[in-house]
CSV table of C-alpha atoms in Angstrom, one decimal:
chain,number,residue,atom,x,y,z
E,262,UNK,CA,0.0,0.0,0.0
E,263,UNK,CA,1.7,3.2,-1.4
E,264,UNK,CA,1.5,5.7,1.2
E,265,UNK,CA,2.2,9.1,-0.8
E,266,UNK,CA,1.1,9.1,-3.9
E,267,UNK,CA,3.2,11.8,-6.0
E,268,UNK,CA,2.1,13.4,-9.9
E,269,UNK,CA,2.9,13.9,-12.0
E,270,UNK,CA,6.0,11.2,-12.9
E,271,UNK,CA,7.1,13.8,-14.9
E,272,UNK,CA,6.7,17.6,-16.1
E,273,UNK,CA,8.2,19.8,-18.8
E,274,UNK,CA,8.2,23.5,-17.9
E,275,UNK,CA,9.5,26.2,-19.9
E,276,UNK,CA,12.4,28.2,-18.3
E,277,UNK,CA,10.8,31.1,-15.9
E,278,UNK,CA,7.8,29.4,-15.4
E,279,UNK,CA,6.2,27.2,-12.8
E,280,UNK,CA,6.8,23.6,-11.7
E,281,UNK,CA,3.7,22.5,-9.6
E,282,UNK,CA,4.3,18.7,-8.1
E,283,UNK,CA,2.1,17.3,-5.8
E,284,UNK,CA,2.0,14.3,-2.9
E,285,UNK,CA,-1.2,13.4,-1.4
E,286,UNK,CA,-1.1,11.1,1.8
E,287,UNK,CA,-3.4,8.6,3.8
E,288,UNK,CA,-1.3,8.4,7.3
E,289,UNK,CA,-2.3,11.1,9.3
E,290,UNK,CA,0.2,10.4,12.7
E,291,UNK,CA,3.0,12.1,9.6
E,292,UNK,CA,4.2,14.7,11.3
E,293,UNK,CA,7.3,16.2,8.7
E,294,UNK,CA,6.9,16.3,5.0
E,295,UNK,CA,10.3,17.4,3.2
E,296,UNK,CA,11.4,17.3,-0.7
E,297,UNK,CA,13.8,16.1,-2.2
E,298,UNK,CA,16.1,16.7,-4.9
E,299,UNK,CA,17.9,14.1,-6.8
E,300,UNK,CA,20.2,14.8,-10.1
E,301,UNK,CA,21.0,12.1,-12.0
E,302,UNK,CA,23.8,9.3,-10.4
E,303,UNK,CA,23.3,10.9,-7.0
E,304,UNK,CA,21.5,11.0,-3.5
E,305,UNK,CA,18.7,12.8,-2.9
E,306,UNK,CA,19.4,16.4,-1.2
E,307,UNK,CA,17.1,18.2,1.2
E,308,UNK,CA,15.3,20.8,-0.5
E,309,UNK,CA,12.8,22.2,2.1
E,310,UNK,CA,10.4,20.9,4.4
E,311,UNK,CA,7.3,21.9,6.9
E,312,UNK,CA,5.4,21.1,9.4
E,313,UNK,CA,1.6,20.4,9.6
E,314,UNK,CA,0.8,23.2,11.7
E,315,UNK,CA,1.8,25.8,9.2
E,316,UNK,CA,0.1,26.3,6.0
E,317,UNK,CA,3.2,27.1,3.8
E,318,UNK,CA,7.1,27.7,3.6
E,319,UNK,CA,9.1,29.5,1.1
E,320,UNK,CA,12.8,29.6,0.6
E,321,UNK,CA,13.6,31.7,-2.5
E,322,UNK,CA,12.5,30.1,-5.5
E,323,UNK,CA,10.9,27.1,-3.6
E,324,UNK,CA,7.5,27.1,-1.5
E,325,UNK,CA,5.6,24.4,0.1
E,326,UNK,CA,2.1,24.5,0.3
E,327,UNK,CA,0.4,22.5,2.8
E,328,UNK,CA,-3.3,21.2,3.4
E,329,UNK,CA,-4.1,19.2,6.4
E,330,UNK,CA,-7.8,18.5,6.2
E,331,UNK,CA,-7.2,17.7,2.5
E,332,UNK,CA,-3.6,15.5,3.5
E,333,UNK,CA,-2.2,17.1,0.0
E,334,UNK,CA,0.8,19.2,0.0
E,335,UNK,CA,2.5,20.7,-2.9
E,336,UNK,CA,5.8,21.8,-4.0
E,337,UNK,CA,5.9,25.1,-6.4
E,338,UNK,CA,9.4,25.8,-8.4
E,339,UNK,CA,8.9,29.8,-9.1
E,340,UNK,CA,11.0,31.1,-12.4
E,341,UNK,CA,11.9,27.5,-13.4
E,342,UNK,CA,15.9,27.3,-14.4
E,343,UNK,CA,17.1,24.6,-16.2
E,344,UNK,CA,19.6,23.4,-13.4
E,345,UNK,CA,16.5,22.9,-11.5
E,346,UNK,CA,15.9,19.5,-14.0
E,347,UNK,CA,15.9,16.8,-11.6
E,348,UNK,CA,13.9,14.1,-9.7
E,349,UNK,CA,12.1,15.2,-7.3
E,350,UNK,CA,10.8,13.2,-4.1
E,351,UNK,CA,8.1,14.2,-1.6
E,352,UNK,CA,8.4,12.4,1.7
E,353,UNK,CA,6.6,12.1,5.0
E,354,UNK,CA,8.0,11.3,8.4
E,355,UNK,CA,6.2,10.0,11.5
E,356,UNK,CA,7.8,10.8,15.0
E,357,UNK,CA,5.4,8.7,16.9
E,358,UNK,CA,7.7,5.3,16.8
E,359,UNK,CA,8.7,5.5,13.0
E,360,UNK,CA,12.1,7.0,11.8
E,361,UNK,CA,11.6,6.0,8.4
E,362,UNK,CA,10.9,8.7,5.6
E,363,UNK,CA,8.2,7.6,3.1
E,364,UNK,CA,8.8,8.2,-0.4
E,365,UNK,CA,6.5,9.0,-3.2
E,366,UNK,CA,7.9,7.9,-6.3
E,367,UNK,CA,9.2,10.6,-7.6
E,368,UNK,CA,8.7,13.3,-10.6
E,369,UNK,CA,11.3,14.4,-13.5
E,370,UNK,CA,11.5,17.6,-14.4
E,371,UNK,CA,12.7,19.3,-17.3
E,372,UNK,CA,13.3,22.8,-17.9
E,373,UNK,CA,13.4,23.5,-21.2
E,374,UNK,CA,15.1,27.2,-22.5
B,276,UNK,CA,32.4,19.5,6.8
B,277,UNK,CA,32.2,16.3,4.9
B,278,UNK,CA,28.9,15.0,4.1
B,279,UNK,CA,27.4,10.8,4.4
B,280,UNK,CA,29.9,9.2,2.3
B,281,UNK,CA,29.4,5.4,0.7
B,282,UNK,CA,31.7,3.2,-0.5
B,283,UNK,CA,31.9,1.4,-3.5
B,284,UNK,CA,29.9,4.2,-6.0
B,285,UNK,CA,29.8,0.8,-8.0
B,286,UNK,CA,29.7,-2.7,-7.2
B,287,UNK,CA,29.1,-5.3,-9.2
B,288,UNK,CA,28.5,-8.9,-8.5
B,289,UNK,CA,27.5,-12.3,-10.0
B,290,UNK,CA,24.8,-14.5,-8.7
B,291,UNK,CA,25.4,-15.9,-5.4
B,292,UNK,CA,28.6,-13.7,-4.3
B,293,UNK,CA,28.2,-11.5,-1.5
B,294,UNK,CA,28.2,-7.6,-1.6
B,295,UNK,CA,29.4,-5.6,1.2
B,296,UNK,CA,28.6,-1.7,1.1
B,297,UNK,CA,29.6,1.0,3.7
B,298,UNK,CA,28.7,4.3,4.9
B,299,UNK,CA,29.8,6.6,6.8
B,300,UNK,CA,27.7,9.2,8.5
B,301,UNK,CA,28.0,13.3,8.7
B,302,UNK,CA,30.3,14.2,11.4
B,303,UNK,CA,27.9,14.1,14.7
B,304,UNK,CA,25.5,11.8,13.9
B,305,UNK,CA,25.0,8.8,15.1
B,306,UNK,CA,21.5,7.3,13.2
B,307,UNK,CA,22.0,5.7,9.8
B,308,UNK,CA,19.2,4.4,7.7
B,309,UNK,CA,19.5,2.3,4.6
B,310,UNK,CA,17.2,2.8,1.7
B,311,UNK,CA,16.5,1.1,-1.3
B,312,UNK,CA,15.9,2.3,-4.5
B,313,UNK,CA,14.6,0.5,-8.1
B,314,UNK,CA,14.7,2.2,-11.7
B,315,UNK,CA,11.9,4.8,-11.5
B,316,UNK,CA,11.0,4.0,-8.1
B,317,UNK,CA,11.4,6.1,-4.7
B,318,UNK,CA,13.3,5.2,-1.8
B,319,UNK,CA,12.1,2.4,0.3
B,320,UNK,CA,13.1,2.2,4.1
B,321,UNK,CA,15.3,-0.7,4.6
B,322,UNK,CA,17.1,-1.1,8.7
B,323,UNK,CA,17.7,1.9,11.0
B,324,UNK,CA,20.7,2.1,13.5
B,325,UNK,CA,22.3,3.7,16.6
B,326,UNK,CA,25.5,2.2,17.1
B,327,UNK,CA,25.9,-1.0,17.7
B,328,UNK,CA,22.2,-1.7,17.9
B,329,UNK,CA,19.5,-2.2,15.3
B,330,UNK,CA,16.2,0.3,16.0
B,331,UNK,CA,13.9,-0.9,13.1
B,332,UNK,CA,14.7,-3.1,10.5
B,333,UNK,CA,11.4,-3.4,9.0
B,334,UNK,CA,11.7,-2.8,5.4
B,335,UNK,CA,14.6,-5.6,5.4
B,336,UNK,CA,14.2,-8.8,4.0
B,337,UNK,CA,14.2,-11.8,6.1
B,338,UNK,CA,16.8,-13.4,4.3
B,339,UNK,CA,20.1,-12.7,3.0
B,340,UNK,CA,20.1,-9.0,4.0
B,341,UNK,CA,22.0,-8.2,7.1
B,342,UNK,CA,22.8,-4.4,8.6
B,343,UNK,CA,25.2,-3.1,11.4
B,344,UNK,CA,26.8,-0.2,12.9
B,345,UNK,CA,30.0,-0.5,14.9
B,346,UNK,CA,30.9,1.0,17.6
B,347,UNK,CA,34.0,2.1,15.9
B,348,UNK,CA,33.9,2.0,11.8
B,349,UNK,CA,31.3,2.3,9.4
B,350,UNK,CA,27.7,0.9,9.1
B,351,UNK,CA,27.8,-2.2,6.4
B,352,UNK,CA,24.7,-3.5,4.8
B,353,UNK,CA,25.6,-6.8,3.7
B,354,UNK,CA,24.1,-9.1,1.0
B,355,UNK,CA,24.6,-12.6,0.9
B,356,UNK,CA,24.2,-14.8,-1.8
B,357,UNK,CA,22.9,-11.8,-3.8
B,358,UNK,CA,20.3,-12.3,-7.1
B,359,UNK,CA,19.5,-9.9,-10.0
B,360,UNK,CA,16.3,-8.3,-8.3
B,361,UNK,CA,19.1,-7.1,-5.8
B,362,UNK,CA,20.4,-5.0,-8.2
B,363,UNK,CA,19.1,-1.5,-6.7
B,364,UNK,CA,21.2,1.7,-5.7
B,365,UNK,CA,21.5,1.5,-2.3
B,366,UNK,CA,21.3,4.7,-0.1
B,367,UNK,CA,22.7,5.4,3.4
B,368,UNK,CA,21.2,8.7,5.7
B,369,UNK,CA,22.0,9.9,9.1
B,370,UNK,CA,21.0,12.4,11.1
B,371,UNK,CA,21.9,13.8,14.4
B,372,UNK,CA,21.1,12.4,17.9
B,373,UNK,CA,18.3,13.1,20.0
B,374,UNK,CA,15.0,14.5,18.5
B,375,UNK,CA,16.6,15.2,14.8
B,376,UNK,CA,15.8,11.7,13.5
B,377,UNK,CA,13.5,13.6,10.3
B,378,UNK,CA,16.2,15.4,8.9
B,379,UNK,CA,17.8,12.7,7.1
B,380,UNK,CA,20.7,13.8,4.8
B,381,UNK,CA,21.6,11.1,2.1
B,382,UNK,CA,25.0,10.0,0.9
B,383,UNK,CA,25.6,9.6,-3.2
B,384,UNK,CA,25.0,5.9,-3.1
B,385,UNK,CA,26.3,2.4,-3.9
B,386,UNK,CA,25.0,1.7,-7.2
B,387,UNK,CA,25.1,-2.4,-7.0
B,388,UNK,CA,24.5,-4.8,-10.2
B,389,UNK,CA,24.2,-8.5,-10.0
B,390,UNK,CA,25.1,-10.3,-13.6
């Protein structure tokens, strides 16, 4: 049973415009929900994360929106660059006896110039 | 500051040899995690560790698959006999001690294939 579903798999945006991804999810003791950025051959890197109890987060070009009743959070990439072309990876974390991170499954995006 | 580090990048193996991959966490912390990941897929949780104990090894297989962390050295994941369905990259995280255990920052990972 997938427990964050992720869309799209993958998005084209043109450069300057904006890369919407979104993660839904069903367990409601998650208590963290980061991204992730992955190029190609390497680890995934912390992006940015939040917090249920705040609605959204921005740092610079990259904002989380969050909706609790809904369980949906979103990740928006404002003025879209091509270095941002990557695989991105929502995630949610449970404190209450968990220390895993669960994945979604990912979205590639390119920015085309 | 140098950041989780894995060793091998690449390993490859042939059916029914053993692979042995390492990681080393970020200086000051002392939780790894192992994840898995296939083609196109996201990370699945495999073992988490403190040293020299095992905290949740949940998303490991029952056979085969074996996890530790040292007191002194790196944490190993070790696959026995391994298959071609083991061939994955393999990612290590850690994060600091006490209430950080969600901020898990990921090393480059051991990218293993099994001919």
């Amino acid at each position: 049973q997938q427990q964050v579903k992720q869309s799209p798999q993958s998005l084209i945006v043109q450069k300057g415009g904006i890369s919407i991804i979104n993660c839904a999810y069903e367990n409601t003791a998650f208590d963290y929900f980061p991204w992730y950025q992955q190029f190609p051959g390497k680890g995934p890197a912390l992006l940015i994360a939040i917090r249920p109890d705040v609605s959204e987060k921005k740092e610079g070009r990259f904002t989380i929106s969050f909706n609790k009743s809904a369980k949906q959070f979103s990740l928006h990439i404002m003025d879209s660059q091509p270095g941002d072309s990557a695989t991105y990876f929502c995630a949610a974390y449970s404190g209450a006896g968990s220390y895993q991170l669960t994945f979604g499954k990912g979205t590639k995006l390119s920015v085309i110039p | 500051n140098a950041g989780v580090m894995q060793n091998p990048r690449h390993l490859v193996r042939r059916r029914g040899q053993e692979a042995r991959l390492r990681c080393s966490p970020m200086k000051g912390h002392s939780h790894v995690y192992w994840y898995r990941q296939l083609p196109e897929e996201g990370l699945k949780f495999m073992v988490y560790l403190q040293k020299e104990n095992i905290i949740d090894e949940s998303g490991m297989p029952k056979e085969r698959f074996s996890a530790e962390f040292p007191k002194e050295g790196p944490s190993i994941l070790r696959i026995q006999q391994v298959v071609r369905g083991d061939s994955a990259a393999y990612f290590c995280a850690s994060s600091p001690p006490g209430t950080g255990a969600h901020e898990q920052y990921f090393g480059p990972g051991t990218r293993l294939t099994v001919t």
